[in-house]
Amino acid sequence: MSAWPGKYVIGLTGNIATGKSVVRKMLEHLGAYGIDADSLAHRAIAKGAPGYQPVVEAFGKWILSKDGQIDRSRLGKVVFSDPEALAHLESIVHPLVTQAVDILVRRSAQNVIVIEAIKLLESGLRDKCDSLWVSYAPQEIQLARLMQKRGMSEAAARQRILAQPAQELKTAAANVVIRNYGSFEETWRQVYAHWQKLFPAEKEQPEPAPATKGKLSVERARPRQAAEIAELINRLSGGKLHYEREDVMAGFGEKAYLLLREGAGAVGIAGWKVENLVACTDEVYLEKNLAVIPALQTLMEEVERASRELQCEVSL
């Protein structure tokens, strides 16, 4: 039983570059409220935040960048090569993160919560979860992801990987292991199957009934609509973009899509994502003959509504 009455809490962990965030996003598409504890840890040591001064006092002003913020790459060089330093940093940050998680869970409208944290097993959050999920990827996949997506050198990437406990320790403790080293769709099938085991009555929402002709409405798209989304973006971009279904499926690993409909037909789409309590709309495509202001207003009202539901502090 979780520490939060009325909430079912999934604790999600896994070593670096095993795709935890992709799994969290998938669970969010299925209706869970996602919390990225690692992003909260970054916020906890931002300038003006409660963890800022203790970290500067512990590690020195040399970790600061020109704007006075803590340079996480400098800090990382210290803590990822010194277990004692890492433990000291965690003793400062973990209590702040636990407090922030507690506030977000209690305020959330959703009944299912997923908390992503790389140090979930080592923190007090573990005992507050109803189910423990672990993302897994072979070391060569981790290495490739860190070098390709984060621009790390091979030496730096190996240091990060080897600084963490063996993945087998986490998979041994897990209720669910997601093997995240194939296609997005393969990972999606695993996540969806385990979700159905936990919540067998929770089915993907059916297609909405056609709206009144000429009336604008917005619906949240699902991964099963990837082919429709790809075709729509290609058409609305005037052929400048050439999305395949697989491209959109991969996009679902980091964002959500909102479909704008006029009657039953799709006439627009917005891609938006939420990270660190900030909502960001980074794609908008509209039919050429649409009245732009009403169309954008309809889309953005839904973005704002969803952002408030997800407790975002700002929407960009």
CSV table of C-alpha atoms in Angstrom, one decimal:
chain,number,residue,atom,x,y,z
A,1,MET,CA,0.0,0.0,0.0
A,2,SER,CA,1.4,3.4,-0.9
A,3,ALA,CA,2.0,6.2,1.5
A,4,TRP,CA,-0.7,8.2,-0.3
A,5,PRO,CA,-4.3,7.1,0.3
A,6,GLY,CA,-6.3,6.7,-2.9
A,7,LYS,CA,-3.2,6.7,-5.0
A,8,TYR,CA,-1.5,3.8,-6.7
A,9,VAL,CA,2.2,4.6,-7.0
A,10,ILE,CA,4.6,3.1,-9.6
A,11,GLY,CA,8.2,3.6,-8.7
A,12,LEU,CA,10.3,3.7,-11.9
A,13,THR,CA,14.0,3.3,-11.9
A,14,GLY,CA,16.9,2.0,-13.9
A,15,ASN,CA,20.5,3.0,-14.6
A,16,ILE,CA,21.6,5.8,-16.8
A,17,ALA,CA,20.5,5.7,-20.5
A,18,THR,CA,18.2,2.7,-20.1
A,19,GLY,CA,15.2,4.8,-21.2
A,20,LYS,CA,13.4,5.5,-17.9
A,21,SER,CA,11.9,8.7,-19.2
A,22,VAL,CA,10.5,7.0,-22.3
A,23,VAL,CA,8.7,4.5,-20.1
A,24,ARG,CA,7.4,7.3,-17.8
A,25,LYS,CA,6.0,9.1,-20.9
A,26,MET,CA,4.3,5.9,-22.0
A,27,LEU,CA,2.6,5.5,-18.6
A,28,GLU,CA,1.5,9.2,-18.8
A,29,HIS,CA,-0.1,8.4,-22.2
A,30,LEU,CA,-2.0,5.7,-20.4
A,31,GLY,CA,-3.3,8.1,-17.8
A,32,ALA,CA,-0.7,8.2,-15.0
A,33,TYR,CA,0.6,11.4,-13.5
A,34,GLY,CA,4.4,11.4,-14.0
A,35,ILE,CA,7.0,12.9,-11.6
A,36,ASP,CA,10.6,13.1,-12.7
A,37,ALA,CA,12.4,13.1,-9.3
A,38,ASP,CA,15.8,13.6,-11.1
A,39,SER,CA,14.6,16.9,-12.6
A,40,LEU,CA,13.3,17.9,-9.1
A,41,ALA,CA,16.8,17.2,-7.8
A,42,HIS,CA,18.2,19.6,-10.4
A,43,ARG,CA,15.7,22.2,-9.3
A,44,ALA,CA,16.6,21.7,-5.7
A,45,ILE,CA,20.1,23.0,-6.2
A,46,ALA,CA,19.2,25.9,-8.6
A,47,LYS,CA,20.2,29.4,-7.5
A,48,GLY,CA,17.8,30.5,-4.8
A,49,ALA,CA,16.5,26.9,-4.1
A,50,PRO,CA,17.0,25.3,-0.6
A,51,GLY,CA,19.8,23.0,-1.7
A,52,TYR,CA,21.9,25.6,-3.5
A,53,GLN,CA,23.9,27.1,-0.5
A,54,PRO,CA,24.5,23.8,1.2
A,55,VAL,CA,26.0,22.3,-2.0
A,56,VAL,CA,28.2,25.4,-2.7
A,57,GLU,CA,29.4,25.2,0.9
A,58,ALA,CA,30.1,21.5,0.6
A,59,PHE,CA,31.9,21.6,-2.8
A,60,GLY,CA,33.2,25.1,-3.2
A,61,LYS,CA,32.5,28.1,-5.4
A,62,TRP,CA,34.5,26.6,-8.3
A,63,ILE,CA,31.4,24.5,-9.2
A,64,LEU,CA,29.6,27.8,-10.1
A,65,SER,CA,29.2,29.0,-13.6
A,66,LYS,CA,29.5,32.7,-14.6
A,67,ASP,CA,25.8,33.3,-13.9
A,68,GLY,CA,26.1,31.9,-10.4
A,69,GLN,CA,24.3,28.7,-11.1
A,70,ILE,CA,25.8,25.4,-10.1
A,71,ASP,CA,27.5,23.8,-13.1
A,72,ARG,CA,26.3,20.2,-13.0
A,73,SER,CA,29.1,19.0,-15.2
A,74,ARG,CA,31.7,20.3,-12.8
A,75,LEU,CA,29.8,18.9,-9.9
A,76,GLY,CA,29.4,15.6,-11.7
A,77,LYS,CA,33.2,15.3,-12.2
A,78,VAL,CA,33.6,15.3,-8.4
A,79,VAL,CA,30.7,13.2,-7.3
A,80,PHE,CA,30.9,10.5,-10.0
A,81,SER,CA,34.5,9.7,-9.1
A,82,ASP,CA,34.1,9.9,-5.3
A,83,PRO,CA,31.5,7.7,-3.6
A,84,GLU,CA,31.8,9.7,-0.4
A,85,ALA,CA,31.2,13.0,-2.2
A,86,LEU,CA,28.2,11.5,-4.0
A,87,ALA,CA,26.7,10.3,-0.7
A,88,HIS,CA,27.1,13.8,0.8
A,89,LEU,CA,25.4,15.4,-2.2
A,90,GLU,CA,22.5,12.9,-1.9
A,91,SER,CA,22.1,13.6,1.8
A,92,ILE,CA,21.5,17.3,0.9
A,93,VAL,CA,19.2,16.7,-2.2
A,94,HIS,CA,17.2,13.6,-1.4
A,95,PRO,CA,15.1,15.0,1.5
A,96,LEU,CA,14.2,18.0,-0.6
A,97,VAL,CA,13.1,15.8,-3.5
A,98,THR,CA,11.1,13.6,-1.2
A,99,GLN,CA,9.3,16.7,0.1
A,100,ALA,CA,8.5,18.0,-3.4
A,101,VAL,CA,7.3,14.5,-4.5
A,102,ASP,CA,4.9,14.4,-1.6
A,103,ILE,CA,3.4,17.7,-2.4
A,104,LEU,CA,2.9,16.8,-6.1
A,105,VAL,CA,1.4,13.5,-5.4
A,106,ARG,CA,-1.1,14.9,-2.9
A,107,ARG,CA,-2.1,17.7,-5.3
A,108,SER,CA,-2.5,15.4,-8.4
A,109,ALA,CA,-5.9,14.7,-9.8
A,110,GLN,CA,-4.9,11.3,-11.2
A,111,ASN,CA,-5.2,8.1,-9.1
A,112,VAL,CA,-2.1,6.5,-10.7
A,113,ILE,CA,1.3,8.1,-10.1
A,114,VAL,CA,4.6,7.2,-11.7
A,115,ILE,CA,7.7,8.4,-9.9
A,116,GLU,CA,10.9,8.2,-12.0
A,117,ALA,CA,14.1,8.3,-10.0
A,118,ILE,CA,17.5,6.9,-10.7
A,119,LYS,CA,18.2,6.4,-7.0
A,120,LEU,CA,14.7,5.1,-6.1
A,121,LEU,CA,15.9,2.0,-4.4
A,122,GLU,CA,18.5,3.9,-2.3
A,123,SER,CA,16.0,6.6,-1.1
A,124,GLY,CA,13.0,6.6,1.1
A,125,LEU,CA,10.7,6.7,-1.9
A,126,ARG,CA,11.0,2.9,-2.5
A,127,ASP,CA,8.9,2.1,0.5
A,128,LYS,CA,6.2,4.5,-0.6
A,129,CYS,CA,5.5,2.7,-3.9
A,130,ASP,CA,3.0,0.0,-4.7
A,131,SER,CA,4.9,-1.5,-7.6
A,132,LEU,CA,8.5,-1.2,-8.7
A,133,TRP,CA,9.4,-1.0,-12.4
A,134,VAL,CA,12.9,-1.1,-13.8
A,135,SER,CA,14.0,-0.2,-17.3
A,136,TYR,CA,16.9,-2.2,-18.6
A,137,ALA,CA,19.3,-1.9,-21.6
A,138,PRO,CA,22.6,-3.7,-22.3
A,139,GLN,CA,25.8,-1.7,-21.5
A,140,GLU,CA,26.7,-1.2,-25.2
A,141,ILE,CA,23.3,0.4,-25.7
A,142,GLN,CA,23.8,2.6,-22.7
A,143,LEU,CA,27.2,3.7,-24.1
A,144,ALA,CA,25.9,4.4,-27.5
A,145,ARG,CA,23.0,6.5,-26.2
A,146,LEU,CA,25.2,8.6,-23.9
A,147,MET,CA,27.6,9.3,-26.8
A,148,GLN,CA,25.0,10.0,-29.4
A,149,LYS,CA,22.3,11.8,-27.4
A,150,ARG,CA,24.3,13.6,-24.8
A,151,GLY,CA,27.5,14.1,-26.7
A,152,MET,CA,29.7,12.4,-24.1
A,153,SER,CA,33.1,11.0,-24.9
A,154,GLU,CA,33.5,7.3,-24.6
A,155,ALA,CA,35.6,7.6,-21.4
A,156,ALA,CA,33.1,10.0,-19.7
A,157,ALA,CA,30.2,7.7,-20.7
A,158,ARG,CA,31.9,4.6,-19.3
A,159,GLN,CA,32.7,6.5,-16.1
A,160,ARG,CA,29.0,7.4,-15.6
A,161,ILE,CA,27.9,3.8,-16.3
A,162,LEU,CA,30.5,2.2,-14.1
A,163,ALA,CA,29.8,4.6,-11.2
A,164,GLN,CA,26.3,3.1,-10.8
A,165,PRO,CA,25.4,-0.2,-9.2
A,166,ALA,CA,25.0,-3.3,-11.5
A,167,GLN,CA,21.6,-3.3,-13.3
A,168,GLU,CA,21.0,-6.8,-12.0
A,169,LEU,CA,20.6,-5.5,-8.5
A,170,LYS,CA,17.7,-3.3,-9.7
A,171,THR,CA,16.0,-5.9,-11.9
A,172,ALA,CA,16.2,-8.4,-9.0
A,173,ALA,CA,14.1,-6.0,-6.9
A,174,ALA,CA,11.6,-5.2,-9.6
A,175,ASN,CA,8.0,-6.2,-10.0
A,176,VAL,CA,8.2,-5.3,-13.6
A,177,VAL,CA,11.3,-5.2,-15.9
A,178,ILE,CA,10.9,-3.2,-19.2
A,179,ARG,CA,13.6,-4.3,-21.7
A,180,ASN,CA,14.1,-1.0,-23.5
A,181,TYR,CA,16.6,-1.7,-26.3
A,182,GLY,CA,14.4,-2.4,-29.3
A,183,SER,CA,12.0,-0.2,-31.2
A,184,PHE,CA,9.6,2.3,-29.4
A,185,GLU,CA,6.7,0.0,-30.4
A,186,GLU,CA,8.3,-3.0,-28.7
A,187,THR,CA,8.7,-1.0,-25.5
A,188,TRP,CA,5.2,0.3,-25.8
A,189,ARG,CA,3.8,-3.2,-26.0
A,190,GLN,CA,5.6,-4.2,-22.8
A,191,VAL,CA,4.4,-1.1,-20.9
A,192,TYR,CA,0.8,-1.5,-22.2
A,193,ALA,CA,0.7,-5.2,-21.3
A,194,HIS,CA,1.9,-4.6,-17.7
A,195,TRP,CA,-0.5,-1.6,-17.3
A,196,GLN,CA,-3.4,-3.9,-18.4
A,197,LYS,CA,-2.4,-6.4,-15.7
A,198,LEU,CA,-2.5,-3.8,-13.0
A,199,PHE,CA,-5.6,-2.0,-14.3
A,200,PRO,CA,-7.6,-4.6,-16.4
A,201,ALA,CA,-10.6,-2.3,-16.6
A,202,GLU,CA,-8.6,0.6,-17.9
A,203,LYS,CA,-9.0,0.4,-21.7
A,204,GLU,CA,-7.6,2.9,-24.2
A,205,GLN,CA,-10.4,5.4,-24.8
A,206,PRO,CA,-12.5,4.8,-27.9
A,207,GLU,CA,-12.5,7.2,-30.8
A,208,PRO,CA,-14.6,10.2,-29.9
A,209,ALA,CA,-18.0,10.6,-31.6
A,210,PRO,CA,-17.9,13.0,-34.6
A,211,ALA,CA,-18.3,16.6,-33.5
A,212,THR,CA,-20.8,19.0,-35.1
A,213,LYS,CA,-19.7,19.9,-38.5
A,214,GLY,CA,-17.8,23.2,-38.5
A,215,LYS,CA,-17.2,23.1,-34.8
A,216,LEU,CA,-13.6,23.0,-33.5
A,217,SER,CA,-12.7,20.4,-30.9
A,218,VAL,CA,-9.4,19.0,-29.5
A,219,GLU,CA,-8.6,15.5,-28.5
A,220,ARG,CA,-5.4,14.0,-27.0
A,221,ALA,CA,-3.9,11.6,-29.6
A,222,ARG,CA,-2.8,8.1,-28.6
A,223,PRO,CA,0.1,6.0,-30.0
A,224,ARG,CA,-2.4,3.9,-31.9
A,225,GLN,CA,-3.1,7.0,-34.0
A,226,ALA,CA,0.6,7.4,-35.1
A,227,ALA,CA,-0.1,6.7,-38.8
A,228,GLU,CA,-2.9,9.3,-38.9
A,229,ILE,CA,-0.6,11.8,-37.2
A,230,ALA,CA,2.2,11.2,-39.6
A,231,GLU,CA,-0.1,11.6,-42.6
A,232,LEU,CA,-1.5,14.8,-41.1
A,233,ILE,CA,1.8,16.4,-40.4
A,234,ASN,CA,3.1,15.6,-43.9
A,235,ARG,CA,0.0,17.1,-45.4
A,236,LEU,CA,-0.1,20.2,-43.2
A,237,SER,CA,3.6,20.9,-43.7
A,238,GLY,CA,3.0,21.1,-47.5
A,239,GLY,CA,5.4,18.2,-48.1
A,240,LYS,CA,8.3,19.9,-46.3
A,241,LEU,CA,8.2,17.1,-43.7
A,242,HIS,CA,8.2,13.4,-44.4
A,243,TYR,CA,7.1,11.6,-41.2
A,244,GLU,CA,6.7,7.8,-41.1
A,245,ARG,CA,4.5,6.1,-38.5
A,246,GLU,CA,7.7,5.0,-36.7
A,247,ASP,CA,8.8,8.7,-36.4
A,248,VAL,CA,5.6,9.6,-34.6
A,249,MET,CA,5.8,6.5,-32.4
A,250,ALA,CA,9.3,7.7,-31.4
A,251,GLY,CA,7.9,11.2,-30.8
A,252,PHE,CA,5.5,9.7,-28.2
A,253,GLY,CA,8.6,8.9,-26.2
A,254,GLU,CA,9.0,12.5,-25.3
A,255,LYS,CA,5.8,14.4,-26.0
A,256,ALA,CA,2.0,14.3,-26.4
A,257,TYR,CA,0.0,15.3,-29.5
A,258,LEU,CA,-3.2,17.2,-29.5
A,259,LEU,CA,-5.4,16.8,-32.6
A,260,LEU,CA,-7.6,19.7,-33.7
A,261,ARG,CA,-10.7,18.6,-35.4
A,262,GLU,CA,-13.4,20.4,-37.4
A,263,GLY,CA,-16.3,18.1,-37.2
A,264,ALA,CA,-14.8,14.7,-37.7
A,265,GLY,CA,-11.9,15.8,-39.8
A,266,ALA,CA,-8.4,16.6,-38.5
A,267,VAL,CA,-7.3,20.1,-39.4
A,268,GLY,CA,-4.5,20.8,-37.0
A,269,ILE,CA,-2.1,19.3,-34.5
A,270,ALA,CA,0.1,20.5,-31.6
A,271,GLY,CA,3.1,18.7,-30.1
A,272,TRP,CA,3.7,19.5,-26.4
A,273,LYS,CA,5.7,18.1,-23.6
A,274,VAL,CA,6.0,18.7,-19.8
A,275,GLU,CA,9.4,18.5,-18.1
A,276,ASN,CA,10.3,19.9,-14.7
A,277,LEU,CA,6.8,21.4,-14.2
A,278,VAL,CA,7.2,23.4,-17.4
A,279,ALA,CA,4.9,22.8,-20.4
A,280,CYS,CA,6.4,23.5,-23.8
A,281,THR,CA,4.5,23.5,-27.1
A,282,ASP,CA,7.1,23.0,-29.8
A,283,GLU,CA,5.1,22.0,-32.9
A,284,VAL,CA,1.9,23.5,-34.3
A,285,TYR,CA,0.5,22.7,-37.8
A,286,LEU,CA,-2.8,24.0,-39.1
A,287,GLU,CA,-4.8,23.6,-42.3
A,288,LYS,CA,-4.2,26.6,-44.6
A,289,ASN,CA,-7.8,27.7,-45.0
A,290,LEU,CA,-8.5,27.7,-41.2
A,291,ALA,CA,-9.1,30.9,-39.3
A,292,VAL,CA,-5.8,31.1,-37.4
A,293,ILE,CA,-6.9,32.9,-34.3
A,294,PRO,CA,-9.9,30.6,-33.3
A,295,ALA,CA,-7.8,27.5,-34.2
A,296,LEU,CA,-4.8,28.5,-32.1
A,297,GLN,CA,-7.1,29.6,-29.3
A,298,THR,CA,-8.9,26.3,-29.2
A,299,LEU,CA,-5.6,24.4,-29.2
A,300,MET,CA,-3.9,26.6,-26.6
A,301,GLU,CA,-6.9,26.5,-24.3
A,302,GLU,CA,-6.5,22.7,-24.1
A,303,VAL,CA,-2.7,23.0,-23.6
A,304,GLU,CA,-3.3,25.4,-20.7
A,305,ARG,CA,-6.0,23.2,-19.2
A,306,ALA,CA,-3.8,20.1,-19.4
A,307,SER,CA,-0.8,22.0,-18.1
A,308,ARG,CA,-2.8,23.2,-15.0
A,309,GLU,CA,-3.9,19.6,-14.4
A,310,LEU,CA,-0.3,18.5,-14.5
A,311,GLN,CA,0.6,21.3,-12.0
A,312,CYS,CA,2.9,23.1,-14.4
A,313,GLU,CA,4.2,26.4,-13.2
A,314,VAL,CA,4.6,27.9,-16.7
A,315,SER,CA,3.6,27.1,-20.3
A,316,LEU,CA,5.9,28.1,-23.2
